[in-house]
Short mmCIF file of C-alpha atoms in Angstrom, two decimals:
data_model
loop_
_atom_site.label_atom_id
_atom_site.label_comp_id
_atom_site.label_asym_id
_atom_site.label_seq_id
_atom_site.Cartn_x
_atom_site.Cartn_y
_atom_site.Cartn_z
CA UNK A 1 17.98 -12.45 15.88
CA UNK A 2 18.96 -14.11 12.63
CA UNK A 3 18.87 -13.83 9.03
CA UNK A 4 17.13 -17.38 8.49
CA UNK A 5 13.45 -17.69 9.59
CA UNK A 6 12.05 -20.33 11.74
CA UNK A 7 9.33 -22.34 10.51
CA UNK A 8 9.13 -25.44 13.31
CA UNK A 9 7.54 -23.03 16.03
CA UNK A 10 3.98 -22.17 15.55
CA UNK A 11 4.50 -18.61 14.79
CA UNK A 12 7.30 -18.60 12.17
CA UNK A 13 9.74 -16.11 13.37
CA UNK A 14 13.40 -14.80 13.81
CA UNK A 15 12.62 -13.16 16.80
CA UNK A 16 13.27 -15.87 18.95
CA UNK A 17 9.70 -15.84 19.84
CA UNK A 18 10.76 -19.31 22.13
CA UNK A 19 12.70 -17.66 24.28
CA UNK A 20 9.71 -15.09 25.87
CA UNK A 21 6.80 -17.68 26.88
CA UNK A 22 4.30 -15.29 27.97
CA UNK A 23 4.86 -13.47 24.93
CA UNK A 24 4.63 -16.07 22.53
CA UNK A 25 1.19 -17.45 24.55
CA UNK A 26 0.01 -14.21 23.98
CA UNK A 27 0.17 -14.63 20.14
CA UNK A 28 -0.27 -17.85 19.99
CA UNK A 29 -3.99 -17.03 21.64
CA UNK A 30 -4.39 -14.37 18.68
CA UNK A 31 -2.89 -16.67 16.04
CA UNK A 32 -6.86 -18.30 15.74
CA UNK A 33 -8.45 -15.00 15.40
CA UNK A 34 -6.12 -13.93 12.88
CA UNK A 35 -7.40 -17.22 11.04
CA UNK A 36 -11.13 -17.10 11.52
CA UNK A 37 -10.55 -13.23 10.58
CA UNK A 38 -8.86 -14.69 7.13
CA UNK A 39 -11.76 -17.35 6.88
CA UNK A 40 -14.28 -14.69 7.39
CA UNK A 41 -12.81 -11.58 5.61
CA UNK A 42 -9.96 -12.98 3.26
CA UNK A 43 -10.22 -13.87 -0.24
CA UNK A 44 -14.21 -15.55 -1.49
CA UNK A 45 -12.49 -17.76 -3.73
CA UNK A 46 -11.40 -21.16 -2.43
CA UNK A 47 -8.38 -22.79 -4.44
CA UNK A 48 -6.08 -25.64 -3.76
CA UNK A 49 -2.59 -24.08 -4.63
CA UNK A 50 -1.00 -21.10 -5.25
CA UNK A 51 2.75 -20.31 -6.30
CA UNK A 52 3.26 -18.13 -3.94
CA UNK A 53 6.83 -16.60 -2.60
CA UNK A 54 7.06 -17.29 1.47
CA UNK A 55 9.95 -15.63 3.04
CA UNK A 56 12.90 -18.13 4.39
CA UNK A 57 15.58 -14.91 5.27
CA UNK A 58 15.77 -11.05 5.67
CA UNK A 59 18.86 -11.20 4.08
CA UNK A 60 19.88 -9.13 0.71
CA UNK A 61 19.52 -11.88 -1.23
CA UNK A 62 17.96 -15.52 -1.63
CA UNK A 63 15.41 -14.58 1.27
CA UNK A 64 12.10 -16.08 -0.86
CA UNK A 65 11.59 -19.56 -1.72
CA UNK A 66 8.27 -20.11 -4.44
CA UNK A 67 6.34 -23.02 -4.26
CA UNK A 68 2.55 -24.45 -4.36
CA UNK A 69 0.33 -23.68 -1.06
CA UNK A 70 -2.62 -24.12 0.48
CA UNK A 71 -3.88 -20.81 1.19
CA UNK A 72 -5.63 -20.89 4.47
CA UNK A 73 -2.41 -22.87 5.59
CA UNK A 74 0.19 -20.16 4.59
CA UNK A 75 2.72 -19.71 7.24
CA UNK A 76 2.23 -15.92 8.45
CA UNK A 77 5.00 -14.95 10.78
CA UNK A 78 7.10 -12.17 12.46
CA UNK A 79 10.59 -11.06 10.50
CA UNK A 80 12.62 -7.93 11.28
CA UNK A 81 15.45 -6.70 8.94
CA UNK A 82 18.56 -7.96 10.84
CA UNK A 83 20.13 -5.67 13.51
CA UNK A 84 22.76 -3.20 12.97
CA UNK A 85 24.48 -3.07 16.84
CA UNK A 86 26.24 0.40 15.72
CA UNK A 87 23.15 2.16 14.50
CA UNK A 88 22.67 5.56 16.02
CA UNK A 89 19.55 8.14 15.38
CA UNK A 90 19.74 9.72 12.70
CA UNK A 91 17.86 13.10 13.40
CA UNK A 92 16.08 14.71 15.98
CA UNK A 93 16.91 16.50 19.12
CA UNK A 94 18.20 12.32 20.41
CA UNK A 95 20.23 12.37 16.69
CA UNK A 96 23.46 10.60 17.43
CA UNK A 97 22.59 8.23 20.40
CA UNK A 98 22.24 4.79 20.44
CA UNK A 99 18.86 3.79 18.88
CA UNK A 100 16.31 2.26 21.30
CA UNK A 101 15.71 -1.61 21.59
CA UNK A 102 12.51 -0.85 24.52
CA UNK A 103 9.77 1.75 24.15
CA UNK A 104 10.74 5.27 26.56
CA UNK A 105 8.04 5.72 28.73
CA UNK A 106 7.43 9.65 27.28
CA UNK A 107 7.05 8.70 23.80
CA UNK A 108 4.87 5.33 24.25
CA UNK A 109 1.46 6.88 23.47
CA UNK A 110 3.26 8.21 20.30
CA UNK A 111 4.52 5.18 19.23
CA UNK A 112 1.56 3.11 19.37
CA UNK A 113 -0.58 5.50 17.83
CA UNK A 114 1.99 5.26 14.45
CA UNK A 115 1.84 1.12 15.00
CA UNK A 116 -1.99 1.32 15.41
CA UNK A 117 -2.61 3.19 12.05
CA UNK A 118 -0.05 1.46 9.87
CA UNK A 119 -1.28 -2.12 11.01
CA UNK A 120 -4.99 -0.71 10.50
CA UNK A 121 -4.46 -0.32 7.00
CA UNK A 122 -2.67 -3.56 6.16
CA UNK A 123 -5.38 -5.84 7.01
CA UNK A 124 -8.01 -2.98 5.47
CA UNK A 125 -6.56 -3.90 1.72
CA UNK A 126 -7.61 -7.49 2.27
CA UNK A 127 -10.57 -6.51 2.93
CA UNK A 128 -11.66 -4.51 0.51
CA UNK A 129 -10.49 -7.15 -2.30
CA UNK A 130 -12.28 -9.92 -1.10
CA UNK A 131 -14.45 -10.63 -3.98
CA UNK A 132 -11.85 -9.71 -6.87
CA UNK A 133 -11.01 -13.17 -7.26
CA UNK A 134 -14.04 -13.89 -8.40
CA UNK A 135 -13.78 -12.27 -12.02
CA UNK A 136 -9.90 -12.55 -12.42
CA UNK A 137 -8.76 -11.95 -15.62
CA UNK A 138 -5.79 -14.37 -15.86
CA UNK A 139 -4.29 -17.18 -13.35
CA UNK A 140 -1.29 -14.89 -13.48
CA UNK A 141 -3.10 -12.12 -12.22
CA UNK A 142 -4.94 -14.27 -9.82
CA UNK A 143 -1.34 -15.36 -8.33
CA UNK A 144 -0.56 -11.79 -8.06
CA UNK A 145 -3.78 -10.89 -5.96
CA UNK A 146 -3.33 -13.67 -3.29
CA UNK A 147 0.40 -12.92 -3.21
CA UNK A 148 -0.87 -9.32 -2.25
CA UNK A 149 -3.62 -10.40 0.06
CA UNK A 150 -0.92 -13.25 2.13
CA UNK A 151 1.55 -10.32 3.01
CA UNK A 152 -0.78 -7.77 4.02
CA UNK A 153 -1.76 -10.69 6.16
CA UNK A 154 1.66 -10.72 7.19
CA UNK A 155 2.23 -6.89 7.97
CA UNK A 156 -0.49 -7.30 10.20
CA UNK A 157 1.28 -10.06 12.41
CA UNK A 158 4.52 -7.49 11.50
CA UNK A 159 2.42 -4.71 13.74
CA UNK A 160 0.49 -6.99 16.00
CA UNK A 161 4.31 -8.46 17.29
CA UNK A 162 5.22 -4.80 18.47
CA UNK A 163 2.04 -4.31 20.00
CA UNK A 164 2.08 -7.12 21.97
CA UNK A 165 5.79 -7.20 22.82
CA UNK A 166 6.66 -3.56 24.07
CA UNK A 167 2.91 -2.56 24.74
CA UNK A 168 1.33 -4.77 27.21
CA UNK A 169 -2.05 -5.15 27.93
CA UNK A 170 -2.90 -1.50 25.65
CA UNK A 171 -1.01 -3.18 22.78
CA UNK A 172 -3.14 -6.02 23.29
CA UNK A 173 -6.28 -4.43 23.59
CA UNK A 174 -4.82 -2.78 20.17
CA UNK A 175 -4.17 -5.57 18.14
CA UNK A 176 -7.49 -7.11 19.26
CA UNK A 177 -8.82 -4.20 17.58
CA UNK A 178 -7.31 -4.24 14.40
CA UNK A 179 -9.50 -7.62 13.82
CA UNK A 180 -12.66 -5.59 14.94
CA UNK A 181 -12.67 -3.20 12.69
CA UNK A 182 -13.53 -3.84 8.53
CA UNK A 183 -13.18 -1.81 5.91
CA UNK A 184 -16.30 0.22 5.09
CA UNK A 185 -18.12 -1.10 8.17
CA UNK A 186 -20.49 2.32 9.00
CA UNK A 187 -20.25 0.91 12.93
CA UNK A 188 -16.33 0.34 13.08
CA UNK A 189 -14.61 1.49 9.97
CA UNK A 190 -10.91 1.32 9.06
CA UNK A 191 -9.20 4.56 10.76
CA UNK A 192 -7.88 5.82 7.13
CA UNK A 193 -10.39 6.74 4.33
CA UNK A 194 -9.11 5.52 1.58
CA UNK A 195 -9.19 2.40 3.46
CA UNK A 196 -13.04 2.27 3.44
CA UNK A 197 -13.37 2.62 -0.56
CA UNK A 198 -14.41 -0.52 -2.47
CA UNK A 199 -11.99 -2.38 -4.87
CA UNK A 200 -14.82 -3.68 -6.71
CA UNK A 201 -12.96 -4.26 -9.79
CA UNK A 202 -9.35 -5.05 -11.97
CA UNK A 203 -9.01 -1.69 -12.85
CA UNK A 204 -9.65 -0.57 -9.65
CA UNK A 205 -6.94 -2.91 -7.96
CA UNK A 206 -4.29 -2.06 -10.22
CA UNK A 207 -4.83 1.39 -9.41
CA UNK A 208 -4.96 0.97 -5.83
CA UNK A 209 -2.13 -1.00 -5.86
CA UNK A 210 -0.69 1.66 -7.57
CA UNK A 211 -1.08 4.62 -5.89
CA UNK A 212 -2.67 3.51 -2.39
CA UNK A 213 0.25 0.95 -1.86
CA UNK A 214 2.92 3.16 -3.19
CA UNK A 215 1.69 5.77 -0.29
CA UNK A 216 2.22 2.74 2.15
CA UNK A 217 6.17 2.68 0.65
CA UNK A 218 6.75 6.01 1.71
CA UNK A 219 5.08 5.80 5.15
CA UNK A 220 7.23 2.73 5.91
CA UNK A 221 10.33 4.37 4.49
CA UNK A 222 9.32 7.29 7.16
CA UNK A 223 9.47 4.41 9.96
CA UNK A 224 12.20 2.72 8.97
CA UNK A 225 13.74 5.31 9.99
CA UNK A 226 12.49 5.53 13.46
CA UNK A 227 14.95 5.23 16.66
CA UNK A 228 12.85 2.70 17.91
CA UNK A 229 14.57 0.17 16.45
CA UNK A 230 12.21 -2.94 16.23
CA UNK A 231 10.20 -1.03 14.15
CA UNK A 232 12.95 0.23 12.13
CA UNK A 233 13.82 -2.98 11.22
CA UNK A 234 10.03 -4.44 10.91
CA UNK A 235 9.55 -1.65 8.30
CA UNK A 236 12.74 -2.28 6.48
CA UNK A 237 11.93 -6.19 6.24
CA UNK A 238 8.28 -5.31 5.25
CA UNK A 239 9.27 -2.19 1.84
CA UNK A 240 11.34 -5.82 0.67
CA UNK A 241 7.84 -7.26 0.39
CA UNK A 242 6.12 -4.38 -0.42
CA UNK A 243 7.97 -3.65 -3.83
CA UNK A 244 5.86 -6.57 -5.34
CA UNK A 245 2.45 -5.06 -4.38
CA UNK A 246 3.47 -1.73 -6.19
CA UNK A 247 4.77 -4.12 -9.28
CA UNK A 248 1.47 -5.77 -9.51
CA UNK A 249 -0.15 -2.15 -9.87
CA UNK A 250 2.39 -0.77 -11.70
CA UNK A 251 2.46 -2.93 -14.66
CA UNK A 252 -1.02 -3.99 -14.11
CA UNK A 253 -1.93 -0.61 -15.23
CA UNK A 254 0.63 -1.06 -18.35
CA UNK A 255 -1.48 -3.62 -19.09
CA UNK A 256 -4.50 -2.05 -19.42
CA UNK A 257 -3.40 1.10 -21.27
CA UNK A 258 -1.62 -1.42 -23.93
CA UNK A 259 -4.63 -3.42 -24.71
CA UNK A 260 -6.52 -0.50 -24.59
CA UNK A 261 -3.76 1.15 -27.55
CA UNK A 262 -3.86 -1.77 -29.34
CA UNK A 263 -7.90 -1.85 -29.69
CA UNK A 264 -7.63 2.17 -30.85
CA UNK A 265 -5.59 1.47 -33.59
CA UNK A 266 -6.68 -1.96 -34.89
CA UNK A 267 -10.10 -0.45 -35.40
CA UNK A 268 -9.14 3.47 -36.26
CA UNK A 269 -11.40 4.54 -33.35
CA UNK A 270 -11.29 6.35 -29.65
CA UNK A 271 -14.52 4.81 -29.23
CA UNK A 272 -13.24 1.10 -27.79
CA UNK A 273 -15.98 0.14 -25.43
CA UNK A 274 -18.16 -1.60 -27.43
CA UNK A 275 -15.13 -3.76 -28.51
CA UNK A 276 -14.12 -4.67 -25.07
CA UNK A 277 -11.83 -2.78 -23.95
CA UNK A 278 -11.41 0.43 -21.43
CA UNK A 279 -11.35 4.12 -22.99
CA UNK A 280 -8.45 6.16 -22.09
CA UNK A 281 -11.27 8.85 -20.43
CA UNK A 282 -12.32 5.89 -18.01
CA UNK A 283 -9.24 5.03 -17.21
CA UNK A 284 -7.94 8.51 -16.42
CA UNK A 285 -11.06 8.59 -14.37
CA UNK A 286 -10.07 5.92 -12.52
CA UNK A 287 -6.54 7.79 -12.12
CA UNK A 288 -8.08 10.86 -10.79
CA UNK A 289 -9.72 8.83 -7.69
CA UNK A 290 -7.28 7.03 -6.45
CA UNK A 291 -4.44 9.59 -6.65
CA UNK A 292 -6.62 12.25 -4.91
CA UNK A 293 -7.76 9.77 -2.18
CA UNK A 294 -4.26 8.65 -1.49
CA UNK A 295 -3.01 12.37 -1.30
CA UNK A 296 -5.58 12.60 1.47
CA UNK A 297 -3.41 9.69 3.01
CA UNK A 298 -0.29 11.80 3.82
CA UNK A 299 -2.84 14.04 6.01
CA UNK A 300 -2.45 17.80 6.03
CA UNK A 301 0.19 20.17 4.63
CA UNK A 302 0.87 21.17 8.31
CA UNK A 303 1.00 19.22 11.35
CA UNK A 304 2.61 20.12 14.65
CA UNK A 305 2.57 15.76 15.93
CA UNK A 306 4.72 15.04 12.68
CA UNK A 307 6.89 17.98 13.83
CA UNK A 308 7.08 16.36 17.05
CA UNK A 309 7.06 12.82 15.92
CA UNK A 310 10.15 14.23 13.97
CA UNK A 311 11.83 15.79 16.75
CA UNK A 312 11.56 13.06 19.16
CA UNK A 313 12.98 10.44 16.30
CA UNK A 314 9.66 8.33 16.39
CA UNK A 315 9.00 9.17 12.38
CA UNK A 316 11.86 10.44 9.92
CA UNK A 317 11.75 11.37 6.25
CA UNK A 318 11.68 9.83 3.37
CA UNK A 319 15.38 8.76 2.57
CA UNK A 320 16.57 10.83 5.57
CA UNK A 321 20.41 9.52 5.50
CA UNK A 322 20.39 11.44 1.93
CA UNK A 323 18.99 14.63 3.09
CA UNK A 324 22.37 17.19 3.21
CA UNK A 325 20.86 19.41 6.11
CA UNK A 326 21.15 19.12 9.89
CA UNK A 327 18.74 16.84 10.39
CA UNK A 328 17.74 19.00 13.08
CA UNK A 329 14.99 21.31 10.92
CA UNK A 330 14.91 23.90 14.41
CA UNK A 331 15.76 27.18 11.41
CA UNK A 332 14.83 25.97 8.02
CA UNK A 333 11.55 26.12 6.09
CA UNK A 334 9.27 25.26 3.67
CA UNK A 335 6.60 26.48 1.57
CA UNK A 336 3.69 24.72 1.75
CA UNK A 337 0.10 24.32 -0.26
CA UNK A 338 -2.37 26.67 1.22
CA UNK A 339 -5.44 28.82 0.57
CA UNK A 340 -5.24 32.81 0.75
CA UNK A 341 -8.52 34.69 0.64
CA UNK A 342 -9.92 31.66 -0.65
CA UNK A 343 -7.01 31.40 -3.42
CA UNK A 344 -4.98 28.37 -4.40
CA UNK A 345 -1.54 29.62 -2.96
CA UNK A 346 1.65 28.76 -0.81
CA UNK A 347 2.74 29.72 2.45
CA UNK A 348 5.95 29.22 4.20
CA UNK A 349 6.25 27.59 7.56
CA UNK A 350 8.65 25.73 9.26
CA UNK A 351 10.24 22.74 8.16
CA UNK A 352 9.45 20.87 11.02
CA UNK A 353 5.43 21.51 10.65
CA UNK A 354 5.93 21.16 6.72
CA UNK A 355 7.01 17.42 7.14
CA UNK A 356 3.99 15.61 5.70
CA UNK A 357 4.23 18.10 2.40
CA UNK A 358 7.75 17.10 2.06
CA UNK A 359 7.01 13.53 1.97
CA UNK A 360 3.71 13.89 0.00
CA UNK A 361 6.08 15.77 -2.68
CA UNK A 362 8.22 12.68 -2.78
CA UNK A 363 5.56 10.63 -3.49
CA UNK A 364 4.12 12.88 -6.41
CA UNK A 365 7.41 12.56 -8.17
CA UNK A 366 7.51 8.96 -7.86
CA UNK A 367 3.77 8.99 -9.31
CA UNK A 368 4.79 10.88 -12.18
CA UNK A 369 7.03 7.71 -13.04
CA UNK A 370 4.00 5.51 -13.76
CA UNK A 371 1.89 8.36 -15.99
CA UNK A 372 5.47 8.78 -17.94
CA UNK A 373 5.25 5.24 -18.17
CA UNK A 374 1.77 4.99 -19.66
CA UNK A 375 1.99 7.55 -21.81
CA UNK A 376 5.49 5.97 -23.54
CA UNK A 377 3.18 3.11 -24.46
CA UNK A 378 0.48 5.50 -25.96
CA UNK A 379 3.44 7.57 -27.71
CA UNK A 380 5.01 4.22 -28.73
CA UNK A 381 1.22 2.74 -30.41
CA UNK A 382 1.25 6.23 -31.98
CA UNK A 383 -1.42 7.80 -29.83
CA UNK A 384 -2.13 11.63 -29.49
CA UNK A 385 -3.54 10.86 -26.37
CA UNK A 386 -2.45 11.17 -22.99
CA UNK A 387 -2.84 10.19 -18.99
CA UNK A 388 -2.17 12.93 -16.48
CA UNK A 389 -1.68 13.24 -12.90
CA UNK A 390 -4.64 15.74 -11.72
CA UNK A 391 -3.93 18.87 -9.94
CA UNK A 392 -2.99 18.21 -6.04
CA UNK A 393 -5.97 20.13 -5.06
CA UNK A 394 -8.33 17.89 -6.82
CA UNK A 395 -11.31 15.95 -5.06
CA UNK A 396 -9.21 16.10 -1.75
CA UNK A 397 -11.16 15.76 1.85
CA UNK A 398 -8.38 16.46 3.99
CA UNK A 399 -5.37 19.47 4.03
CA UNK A 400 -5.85 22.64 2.81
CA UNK A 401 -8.01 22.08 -0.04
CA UNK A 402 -10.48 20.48 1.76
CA UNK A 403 -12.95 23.04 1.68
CA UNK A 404 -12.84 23.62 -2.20
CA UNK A 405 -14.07 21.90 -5.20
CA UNK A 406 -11.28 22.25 -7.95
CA UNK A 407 -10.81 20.95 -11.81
CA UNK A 408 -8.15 18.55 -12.39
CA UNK A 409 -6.53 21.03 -14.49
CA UNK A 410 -6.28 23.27 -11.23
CA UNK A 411 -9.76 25.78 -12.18
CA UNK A 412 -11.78 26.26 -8.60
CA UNK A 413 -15.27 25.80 -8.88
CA UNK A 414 -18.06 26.55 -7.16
CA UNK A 415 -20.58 23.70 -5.21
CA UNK A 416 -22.62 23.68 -8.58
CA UNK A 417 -20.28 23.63 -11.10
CA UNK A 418 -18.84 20.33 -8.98
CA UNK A 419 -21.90 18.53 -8.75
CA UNK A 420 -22.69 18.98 -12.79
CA UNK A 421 -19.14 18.33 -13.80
CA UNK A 422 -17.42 15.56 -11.48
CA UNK A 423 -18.67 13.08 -13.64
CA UNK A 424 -16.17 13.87 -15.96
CA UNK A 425 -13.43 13.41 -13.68
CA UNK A 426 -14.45 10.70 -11.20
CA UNK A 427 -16.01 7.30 -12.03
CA UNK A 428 -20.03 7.86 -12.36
CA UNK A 429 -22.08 4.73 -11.74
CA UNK A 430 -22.19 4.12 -15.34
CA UNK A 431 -18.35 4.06 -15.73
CA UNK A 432 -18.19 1.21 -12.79
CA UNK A 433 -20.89 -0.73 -14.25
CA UNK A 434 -19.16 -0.55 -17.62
CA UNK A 435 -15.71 -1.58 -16.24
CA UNK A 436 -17.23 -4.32 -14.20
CA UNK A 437 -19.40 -6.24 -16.89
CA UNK A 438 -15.58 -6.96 -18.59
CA UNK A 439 -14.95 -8.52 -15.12
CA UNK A 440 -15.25 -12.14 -16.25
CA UNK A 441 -13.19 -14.77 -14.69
CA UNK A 442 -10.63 -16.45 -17.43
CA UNK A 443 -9.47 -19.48 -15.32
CA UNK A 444 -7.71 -21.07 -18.17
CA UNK A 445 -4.00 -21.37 -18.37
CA UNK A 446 -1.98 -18.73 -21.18
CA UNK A 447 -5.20 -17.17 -21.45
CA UNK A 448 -6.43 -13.71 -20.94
CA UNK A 449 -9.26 -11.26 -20.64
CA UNK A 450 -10.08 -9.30 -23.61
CA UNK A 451 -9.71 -5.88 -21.64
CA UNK A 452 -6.01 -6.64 -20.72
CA UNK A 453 -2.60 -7.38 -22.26
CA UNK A 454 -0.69 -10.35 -21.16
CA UNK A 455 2.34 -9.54 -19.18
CA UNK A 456 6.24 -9.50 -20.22
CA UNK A 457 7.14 -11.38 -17.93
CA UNK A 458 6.22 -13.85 -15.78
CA UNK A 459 6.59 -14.88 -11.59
CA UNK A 460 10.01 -15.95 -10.23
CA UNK A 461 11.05 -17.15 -14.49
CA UNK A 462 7.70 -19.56 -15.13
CA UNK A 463 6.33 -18.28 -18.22
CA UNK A 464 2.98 -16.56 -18.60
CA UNK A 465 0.97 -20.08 -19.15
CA UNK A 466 2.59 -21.30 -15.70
CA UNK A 467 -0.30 -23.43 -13.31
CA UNK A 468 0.18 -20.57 -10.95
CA UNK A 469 -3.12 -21.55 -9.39
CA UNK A 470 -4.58 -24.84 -8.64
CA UNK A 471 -8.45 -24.46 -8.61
CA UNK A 472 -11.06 -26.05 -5.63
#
């Protein structure tokens, strides 16, 4: 394997895909799905150029070249972070051998399972922002969605190359699958809730790209460090990309709390709707959904697979080379989120079983970032105002809170009290209708939607009124 990335074969790759002919037959038949699945399911809005980054290396630096392309004809391929020939496991009962380069037979069930889900959601974000491109509110912005949409394309053909190399005709079946099911469908839905909610709007897709992607950083930082070490290294390649997606969201939101600022105190009022831009309460509205769906993501406080996941070295934790224990986990513990008698409380179990509320407590602190963030811009306009992140049992289907209805400030509530207050915390039909009829399309260059700020910067040094997209 090498650093550089071969774009002569079909399948761009630096795998040497050449060298395995059955192998690369085998993708080369699922190369033309992949495409009529993009035709069919990619993004409604046809252009004829976008500057979009394609990867040329894996290396630290210099590994993204920028240029004009054709969509449709974007080269998806299969990268891995380059090999380390010394790398050992890093924890686990196996912590200290030589990391695997083939599947073991005991833990191949395991293994595809993790693939399975994590390639189920890449393809899934596509999906659900299909139509956004429609009512984009800058070309800039419009860059940044396809940008998005081409590497989720390509973290798909990241998880469909270890399917079909180390998991034979299963793997196939697998990745076969992973173009049969569509976000939302109610016959074959994406495995992953949050992964069946609409994106129907700006807001929306900054927030998702936000939170949602930012919980797809720390489940590939959980891989990467896996002692299978294809995967390890497809993970490690694919956080590189990632980081942009989680940009995009990042200061997307920015973008939408500073216009939103500057409206407030231009015209003295809270009240900034009717001038075109989005109150603070719908936006924290917005913030409340798509933080509580993602927590769901990270599945239940408890779970005796991760702890065997864990064990085995399939699935680490979240910067595991920094954690100063054993690495082991066999004595230590944790508490974890719970309800007593019906209470909000904590219990304490074992580390090992406590392994998806250590790594959903990594990514609340890294949350916390973006509301700190947000509310420096408010401070900074001279707001009073302020976002929040709600309380972790808020609006969540899945864990411990699942069976309770809770307040974002953390009050339980009864079934009633839910059903006559959620509108104030979650987006009511009005709220989306509102937040979609600012959804115009503003195709011209160095301009902007009313409901947004410009950014501070703009893609790979062009400035803001770049051509980053050449319109059909």
């Amino acid at each position: 394997m090498t650093t550089s990335i071969n774009y002569d074969d079909k399948i761009p790759n630096n795998v040497d895909l050449g060298s395995d002919r059955k192998l690369q037959r085998a993708l080369e038949g699922w190369q033309p799905k992949f495409r009529n699945w993009w035709a069919e399911m990619g993004p409604t809005l046809e252009t004829h150029g976008v500057y979009l980054r394609t990867a040329v290396a894996v290396g630290r630096e210099g590994w993204a070249h920028f240029d004009h392309v054709n969509v449709p004809d974007y080269r998806w391929g299969i990268f891995l972070a380059e090999r380390d020939p010394d790398r050992r496991i890093g924890f686990g009962e196996h912590k200290g051998e030589p990391v695997w380069q083939q599947v073991p037979g005991e833990y191949r069930a395991d293994l595809q399972r993790l693939i399975v889900i994590q390639g189920d959601t890449e393809p899934a974000s596509v999906e659900q922002q299909k139509l956004l491109g429609l009512t984009a509110p800058s070309l800039y912005d419009l860059r940044n969605l396809f940008q998005v949409n081409v590497e989720e394309g390509r973290h798909l053909w990241a998880m469909v190359y270890l399917l079909h190399a180390y998991f034979g005709r299963e793997g196939r079946e697998e990745a076969e699958a992973l173009l049969f099911r569509n976000s939302g469908s109610p016959d074959s839905p994406r495995i992953l809730g949050a992964f069946n909610e609409q994106t129907a709007d700006w807001l929306a897709f900054f927030m998702f790209t936000y939170f949602t992607d930012r919980d797809g950083k720390y489940q590939l930082g959980t891989l990467k460090e896996s002692a299978f070490d294809p995967l390890s290294r497809t993970c490690e390649f694919m956080l590189k990309e990632e980081a942009h997606h989680m940009m995009v969201g990042t200061t997307g939101v920015d973008r939408v709390v500073e216009r939103t600022a500057q409206v407030m105190v231009e015209n003295d009022t809270d009240e900034v709707a009717a001038l075109g831009a989005i109150p603070l309460p719908v936006i924290q509205k917005y913030l409340n959904f798509h933080y509580s769906v993602s927590l769901d993501l990270f599945g239940g406080e408890t779970s005796t697979n991760v702890a065997n996941y864990y064990t085995a070295g399939l699935k680490g934790r979240w910067l595991e080379e920094r954690r100063k224990d054993d690495h082991l986990l066999g004595d230590d513990s944790i508490m974890v989120d719970a309800l007593q008698d019906g209470e909000i409380g904590q219990v304490e179990v074992s580390a090992l079983t406590g392994l998806n509320t250590d790594l959903r407590r990594e990514y609340i602190a890294d949350c916390s970032g973006g509301v700190k963030r947000w509310n420096r811009i408010l401070a900074d306009a001279g707001l009073p105002q302020r976002l929040y992140l709600p309380h972790v049992a808020f609006n969540r289907r899945v864990g411990a809170f699942a069976p309770i209805e809770v307040s974002p400030a953390g009050e339980k509530l009864t079934a009633s009290e839910w059903e006559a207050r959620k509108g104030q915390w979650l987006p009511t039909d009005t709220d989306k209708t509102f937040v979609r009829s600012l959804m115009r399309p503003v195709y011209q260059r160095g301009k902007i939607a009313a409901w947004v700020a410009p950014p501070r910067n703009g893609i790979n040094g062009q400035p803001f009124d770049y051509d980053y997209v050449h319109l059909a």
